Short mmCIF file of C-alpha atoms in Angstrom, two decimals:
data_model
loop_
_atom_site.label_atom_id
_atom_site.label_comp_id
_atom_site.label_asym_id
_atom_site.label_seq_id
_atom_site.Cartn_x
_atom_site.Cartn_y
_atom_site.Cartn_z
CA MET A 121 81.94 131.02 48.88
CA GLY A 122 84.22 129.22 46.45
CA ILE A 123 83.68 128.57 42.79
CA LYS A 124 82.36 125.07 43.50
CA GLY A 125 79.64 126.48 45.75
CA LYS A 126 78.60 129.01 43.09
CA ILE A 127 78.48 126.29 40.44
CA ALA A 128 76.35 124.14 42.76
CA ILE A 129 73.83 126.96 43.26
CA LEU A 130 73.74 127.62 39.51
CA ILE A 131 73.08 123.94 38.74
CA VAL A 132 70.32 123.73 41.37
CA ASN A 133 68.71 126.91 40.01
CA ILE A 134 68.69 125.49 36.48
CA LEU A 135 67.25 122.18 37.73
CA LEU A 136 64.49 124.04 39.56
CA CYS A 137 63.64 125.92 36.36
CA VAL A 138 63.56 122.68 34.38
CA ALA A 139 61.32 121.12 37.04
CA SER A 140 58.98 124.10 36.81
CA VAL A 141 58.72 123.70 33.04
CA LEU A 142 58.05 119.95 33.25
CA LEU A 143 55.44 120.31 36.01
CA THR A 144 53.66 123.03 34.04
CA TYR A 145 53.68 120.99 30.84
CA PHE A 146 52.41 117.73 32.34
CA PHE A 147 50.11 118.86 35.16
CA MET A 148 48.80 122.33 34.23
CA SER A 149 47.30 121.49 30.86
CA SER A 150 43.76 122.25 32.06
CA TRP A 151 44.71 125.83 32.92
CA GLY A 152 44.67 128.62 30.35
CA VAL A 153 47.53 129.87 28.25
CA LEU A 154 48.13 132.95 30.43
CA ILE A 155 48.68 130.94 33.63
CA ARG A 156 50.96 128.43 31.94
CA ALA A 157 52.87 131.20 30.18
CA ALA A 158 53.48 132.86 33.56
CA PHE A 159 55.11 129.72 34.96
CA TYR A 160 57.14 129.23 31.78
CA ALA A 161 58.25 132.87 31.98
CA ILE A 162 59.34 132.46 35.60
CA ALA A 163 61.47 129.47 34.60
CA GLY A 164 63.02 131.35 31.68
CA ILE A 165 63.76 134.45 33.76
CA GLY A 166 65.20 132.23 36.50
CA ILE A 167 67.68 130.62 34.11
CA ALA A 168 68.66 133.97 32.58
CA VAL A 169 69.17 135.69 35.95
CA SER A 170 71.12 132.74 37.34
CA LEU A 171 73.50 132.66 34.39
CA VAL A 172 74.02 136.43 34.32
CA THR A 173 74.63 136.73 38.07
CA PHE A 174 76.94 133.72 38.02
CA PHE A 175 79.20 135.18 35.33
CA TRP A 176 79.00 138.69 36.84
CA ASN A 177 79.91 137.20 40.22
CA LYS A 178 76.78 138.58 41.94
CA LEU A 179 76.50 135.90 44.60
CA ALA A 180 73.81 137.65 46.66
CA ILE A 181 71.45 137.85 43.65
CA LEU A 182 72.26 134.25 42.71
CA LYS A 183 71.25 133.13 46.22
CA THR A 184 68.09 135.24 46.05
CA ALA A 185 67.18 133.62 42.73
CA PHE A 186 67.68 130.23 44.39
CA VAL A 187 65.19 131.07 47.16
CA LEU A 188 62.65 132.57 44.75
CA LEU A 189 62.82 129.55 42.45
CA ILE A 190 62.17 127.23 45.38
CA VAL A 191 59.14 129.34 46.29
CA ALA A 192 57.97 129.25 42.65
CA VAL A 193 58.22 125.46 42.47
CA ILE A 194 56.42 125.07 45.82
CA THR A 195 53.68 127.42 44.61
CA LEU A 196 53.34 125.43 41.40
CA LEU A 197 53.11 122.17 43.35
CA ALA A 198 50.43 123.74 45.56
CA PHE A 199 48.49 124.74 42.43
CA ILE A 200 48.69 121.19 41.12
CA ILE A 201 47.72 119.53 44.42
CA ILE A 202 44.82 121.90 45.12
CA SER A 203 43.61 121.52 41.55
CA GLU A 204 43.45 117.75 42.01
CA VAL A 205 42.04 117.68 45.55
CA GLY A 206 39.60 120.54 44.99
CA HIS A 207 38.59 119.29 41.52
CA LEU A 208 39.49 122.66 40.01
CA ASN A 209 40.31 120.94 36.74
CA ASP A 210 36.59 120.32 36.29
CA TYR A 211 35.98 124.04 35.78
CA GLU A 212 36.13 125.28 32.22
CA SER A 213 37.75 128.73 32.56
CA ASP A 214 40.66 130.03 34.62
CA GLU A 215 38.34 132.58 36.21
CA ASP A 216 36.12 129.80 37.53
CA LYS A 217 39.18 127.87 38.75
CA ILE A 218 40.47 130.91 40.65
CA LYS A 219 37.04 131.48 42.20
CA GLY A 220 37.02 127.85 43.30
CA LEU A 221 40.52 128.23 44.76
CA VAL A 222 39.42 131.35 46.67
CA GLU A 223 36.43 129.49 48.11
CA ILE A 224 38.66 126.63 49.25
CA ILE A 225 40.97 129.05 51.09
CA LYS A 226 38.04 130.96 52.58
CA SER A 227 36.61 127.70 53.91
CA THR A 228 39.67 127.34 56.16
CA GLY A 229 38.46 130.36 58.15
CA GLY A 230 40.94 131.82 60.65
CA TRP A 231 43.58 129.22 59.79
CA GLY A 232 43.92 130.63 56.30
CA MET A 233 44.37 134.14 57.70
CA LEU A 234 46.97 132.88 60.16
CA VAL A 235 48.94 131.23 57.38
CA TYR A 236 48.76 134.47 55.38
CA VAL A 237 50.16 136.45 58.33
CA LEU A 238 52.95 133.89 58.80
CA ILE A 239 53.87 134.22 55.13
CA GLN A 240 54.24 137.99 55.60
CA ILE A 241 56.51 137.44 58.60
CA LEU A 242 58.67 134.98 56.68
CA GLN A 243 58.92 137.23 53.62
CA VAL A 244 60.48 139.93 55.78
CA VAL A 245 62.85 137.73 57.80
CA ILE A 246 63.71 134.86 55.43
CA LEU A 247 62.00 134.84 52.04
CA PRO A 248 62.80 137.70 49.62
CA LEU A 249 59.40 137.51 47.92
CA PRO A 250 58.14 140.29 45.61
CA ALA A 251 55.42 142.44 47.14
CA VAL A 252 52.89 141.53 44.45
CA VAL A 253 53.24 137.83 45.34
CA CYS A 254 52.68 138.52 49.02
CA TYR A 255 49.83 141.03 49.03
CA VAL A 256 47.72 140.55 45.90
CA PRO A 257 46.49 137.00 46.66
CA GLY A 258 45.21 138.17 50.05
CA ALA A 259 43.35 141.05 48.42
CA ARG A 260 41.72 138.64 45.98
CA ILE A 261 40.66 136.28 48.77
CA TRP A 262 39.61 138.52 51.68
CA GLY A 263 39.29 141.90 50.00
CA ALA A 264 41.68 144.85 50.12
CA PRO A 265 40.86 146.20 53.65
CA MET A 266 41.25 142.83 55.42
CA ALA A 267 44.32 141.89 53.35
CA THR A 268 45.93 145.24 54.24
CA LEU A 269 45.31 144.63 57.94
CA LEU A 270 46.59 141.03 57.90
CA ALA A 271 49.63 141.81 55.76
CA SER A 272 50.50 144.87 57.88
CA ILE A 273 50.41 142.81 61.07
CA GLY A 274 52.71 140.19 59.57
CA VAL A 275 55.11 142.71 58.02
CA ILE A 276 55.41 144.76 61.22
CA ILE A 277 56.07 141.63 63.30
CA GLY A 278 58.64 140.46 60.76
CA SER A 279 60.29 143.89 60.72
CA VAL A 280 60.59 143.89 64.51
CA ILE A 281 62.19 140.44 64.39
CA ALA A 282 64.64 141.67 61.74
CA TYR A 283 65.47 144.75 63.85
CA PHE A 284 66.28 142.65 66.91
CA ILE A 285 68.37 140.23 64.85
CA GLY A 286 70.71 143.17 64.31
CA ARG A 287 70.30 144.58 67.84
CA VAL A 288 70.70 141.32 69.78
CA TRP A 289 72.86 139.05 67.60
CA GLY A 290 74.93 141.83 66.10
CA LYS A 291 76.86 142.45 62.94
CA LYS A 292 78.04 138.89 62.44
CA ALA A 293 74.47 137.60 62.18
CA VAL A 294 73.46 140.33 59.71
CA ILE A 295 76.55 139.70 57.59
CA TRP A 296 75.70 135.99 57.51
CA ILE A 297 72.21 136.80 56.21
CA ALA A 298 72.82 139.85 53.99
CA GLY A 299 76.52 139.69 53.15
CA LYS A 300 79.41 141.84 54.37
CA GLU A 301 79.35 144.41 51.57
CA THR A 302 75.61 145.11 51.86
CA THR A 303 75.71 145.27 55.65
CA GLU A 304 78.61 147.70 55.77
CA LYS A 305 77.13 149.88 53.02
CA TYR A 306 73.77 150.42 54.72
CA SER A 307 75.40 150.70 58.15
CA ALA A 308 77.35 153.64 56.77
CA TYR A 309 74.13 155.24 55.52
CA PHE A 310 72.26 154.91 58.81
CA GLY A 311 75.13 155.08 61.27
CA LYS A 312 75.17 158.86 61.70
CA ARG A 313 72.00 160.94 61.39
CA GLY A 314 70.60 158.64 58.73
CA LYS A 315 66.98 158.46 59.93
CA GLY A 316 65.64 160.46 56.99
CA ILE A 317 67.37 158.19 54.49
CA PHE A 318 65.92 155.17 56.27
CA VAL A 319 62.38 156.49 55.77
CA ILE A 320 62.96 157.27 52.08
CA MET A 321 64.41 153.80 51.47
CA GLN A 322 61.39 152.22 53.16
CA ILE A 323 59.08 154.10 50.79
CA LEU A 324 60.92 153.38 47.54
CA PRO A 325 60.59 149.86 46.08
CA PHE A 326 64.25 149.51 45.04
CA PHE A 327 65.71 148.70 48.45
CA PRO A 328 65.75 145.46 50.50
CA ASP A 329 63.35 146.28 53.34
CA ASP A 330 64.27 143.23 55.42
CA ILE A 331 68.00 143.97 55.29
CA LEU A 332 67.37 147.65 56.08
CA CYS A 333 65.50 146.62 59.24
CA MET A 334 68.36 144.36 60.35
CA VAL A 335 70.96 147.05 59.70
CA ALA A 336 68.84 149.59 61.60
CA GLY A 337 69.26 147.34 64.64
CA LEU A 338 73.04 147.70 64.34
CA THR A 339 72.97 151.49 64.46
CA SER A 340 71.99 154.07 67.05
CA MET A 341 68.41 154.22 65.68
CA ASN A 342 66.15 153.72 68.68
CA PHE A 343 63.30 151.23 68.66
CA ALA A 344 60.57 153.84 69.19
CA TYR A 345 61.53 155.70 66.00
CA PHE A 346 61.82 152.42 64.12
CA MET A 347 58.30 151.38 65.17
CA VAL A 348 56.81 154.75 64.19
CA VAL A 349 58.26 154.34 60.69
CA MET A 350 57.09 150.73 60.39
CA CYS A 351 53.56 151.45 61.62
CA THR A 352 53.04 154.40 59.28
CA VAL A 353 55.03 153.75 56.11
CA ARG A 354 54.60 150.01 55.64
CA PRO A 355 50.77 149.81 56.00
CA ALA A 356 50.38 152.72 53.57
CA ILE A 357 52.48 150.95 50.93
CA ILE A 358 50.76 147.61 51.53
CA SER A 359 47.34 149.21 51.10
CA ILE A 360 48.34 150.48 47.65
CA TYR A 361 49.31 146.97 46.54
CA CYS A 362 46.18 145.43 48.04
CA PHE A 363 43.68 147.91 46.58
CA LEU A 364 45.31 147.75 43.14
CA GLY A 365 45.59 143.96 43.33
CA SER A 366 41.99 143.42 44.38
CA GLY A 367 40.84 143.85 40.78
CA ASP A 368 38.31 146.54 41.68
CA ILE A 369 40.41 149.41 40.25
CA ILE A 370 42.17 147.56 37.41
CA PRO A 371 40.28 144.37 36.46
CA PHE A 372 42.03 141.13 35.56
CA SER A 373 39.99 140.81 32.39
CA GLY A 374 39.33 142.84 29.24
CA TRP A 375 41.25 146.11 29.07
CA GLY A 376 42.73 145.43 32.50
CA ILE A 377 44.94 142.65 31.12
CA TYR A 378 46.77 145.10 28.86
CA VAL A 379 47.20 147.56 31.73
CA TRP A 380 48.64 144.85 33.96
CA ILE A 381 51.03 143.78 31.22
CA ALA A 382 52.19 147.39 30.91
CA ILE A 383 52.60 147.66 34.71
CA PHE A 384 54.69 144.49 34.85
CA ALA A 385 56.81 145.71 31.92
CA VAL A 386 57.48 149.00 33.73
CA CYS A 387 58.32 147.15 36.95
CA ILE A 388 60.80 144.92 35.12
CA ALA A 389 62.39 147.95 33.46
CA LEU A 390 62.70 149.74 36.80
CA ALA A 391 64.19 146.61 38.38
CA VAL A 392 66.84 146.43 35.65
CA LEU A 393 67.63 150.15 35.97
CA SER A 394 67.82 149.96 39.76
CA PHE A 395 70.15 146.97 39.50
CA LYS A 396 72.43 148.92 37.16
CA TYR A 397 72.31 152.37 38.76
CA GLN A 398 71.45 151.64 42.39
CA ASP A 399 74.83 152.73 43.77
CA LYS A 400 74.58 156.11 42.01
CA PHE A 401 70.99 156.54 43.15
CA GLU A 402 71.92 155.72 46.75
CA GLY A 403 74.74 158.26 46.62
CA TRP A 404 72.30 160.87 45.35
CA LEU A 405 69.92 160.08 48.21
CA VAL A 406 72.68 160.50 50.75
CA SER A 407 73.60 163.90 49.34
CA LYS A 408 69.96 165.10 49.23
CA PHE A 409 68.41 163.74 52.41
CA SER A 410 71.28 163.44 54.83
CA ARG A 411 71.68 166.26 57.34
CA LYS A 412 75.43 166.00 57.19
CA LYS A 413 77.53 168.88 56.00
CA LYS A 414 78.56 168.89 52.40
CA ALA A 415 82.13 168.05 53.33
CA GLU A 416 80.93 164.98 55.21
CA VAL A 417 78.81 163.84 52.30
CA SER A 418 81.75 164.02 49.94
CA THR A 419 83.83 161.85 52.28
CA PRO A 420 83.82 158.19 51.24
CA LEU A 421 81.22 156.29 53.21
CA GLU A 422 83.73 153.67 54.26
CA ALA A 423 85.75 156.35 56.06
CA GLN A 424 82.88 157.79 58.05
CA LYS A 425 82.55 156.95 61.71
CA ILE A 426 79.51 154.87 62.56
CA GLU A 427 77.72 155.51 65.84
CA LEU A 428 77.51 152.20 67.62
CA PRO A 429 74.89 151.36 70.26
CA PRO A 430 76.26 149.74 73.43
CA THR A 431 74.85 146.33 72.48
CA TYR A 432 76.58 146.46 69.09
CA ALA A 433 80.05 146.63 70.61
CA SER A 434 79.32 143.96 73.20
CA ASN A 435 77.84 141.57 70.64
CA ASN A 436 80.80 141.86 68.31
CA ASP A 437 83.62 142.35 70.86
CA ILE A 438 84.65 145.64 69.30
CA SER A 439 84.71 149.27 70.26
CA GLU A 440 84.15 152.39 68.23
CA GLU A 441 87.89 153.06 68.26
CA LYS A 442 88.59 149.60 66.83
CA GLU A 443 85.91 150.09 64.22
CA GLN A 444 87.65 153.30 63.14
CA ASP A 445 90.98 151.51 62.95
CA LYS A 446 89.43 148.85 60.71
CA SER A 447 88.14 151.49 58.34
CA GLY A 448 91.62 152.91 57.94
CA ILE A 449 91.15 156.12 59.93
CA ASP A 450 93.90 157.11 62.34
CA SER A 451 91.98 158.79 65.17
CA SER A 452 95.14 160.45 66.52
CA PRO A 453 97.51 161.09 63.63
CA ASP A 454 101.09 162.03 64.39
CA ILE A 455 101.52 165.49 62.94
CA ASN A 456 105.29 165.10 63.15
CA LYS A 457 105.29 161.97 61.07
CA LYS A 458 107.55 162.32 58.08
CA GLU A 459 106.16 161.86 54.63
#
């Protein structure tokens, strides 16, 4: 993408943040300070992240910020519309408003659950939404056990779709979605005996789960193994978010507010650290959890051969030999070649 495209995304991001501030100021006045401060904070963080990633030339993060800001504005508009239609503004406290909102969603019955599952599918395949945004509302509405079940169904379906995007449509489709650098990096991790690393990256919160699923479809990882990981690891992680987010363990009032503030502060700090040191951390994971020999681990990842499933080569009109040539490896060096 050229400089004009980057500037266009930056301008749109800033406009979305300004729109969020204006909507909060004019239409959320009946809500408490904490709710309004959250929307103001999202707008401020959005502007800061957009500017930093623009000047650091981090296009992937700039695009992600664009998607997240659109979701934030849509969520804010939904708050405003539901508040007007459901007469939530008539309630005195935010707690009463939230209870009223929960009752409105519950009244939709199975349709509300279906929409919740669809959101989970979309957040894996299309929308890079934070886990807390996806799982906690369901826990507040239907309770932690039901939210865990619904979210797990949606996430597993979305993960399968992501896997077959890589398996069926190939590397070009994944590069279009995730970017060339990211696709090639994770392909190198999983391409040869990288199943253990795949599991670890699914557990840790610092890695893009949706992109990992797509890249897994490019490699020799079979579908049965992929499904075992998805059906065991993902529901366990979702249940943690849902049970913590239900408010039964850490309440959203009294002392719980300070605990949640501390949790969010730690999450932000970890996000910043992972952004800064993620490459080093990934290299450490490869050296610790890969079954490769030490000499293989020390070889640059770009120079390692990637095992390609038959569908990968056919989808991209390449062969393993061509892939090696692209990476700069001469598979049959001439030993008599003069220096």
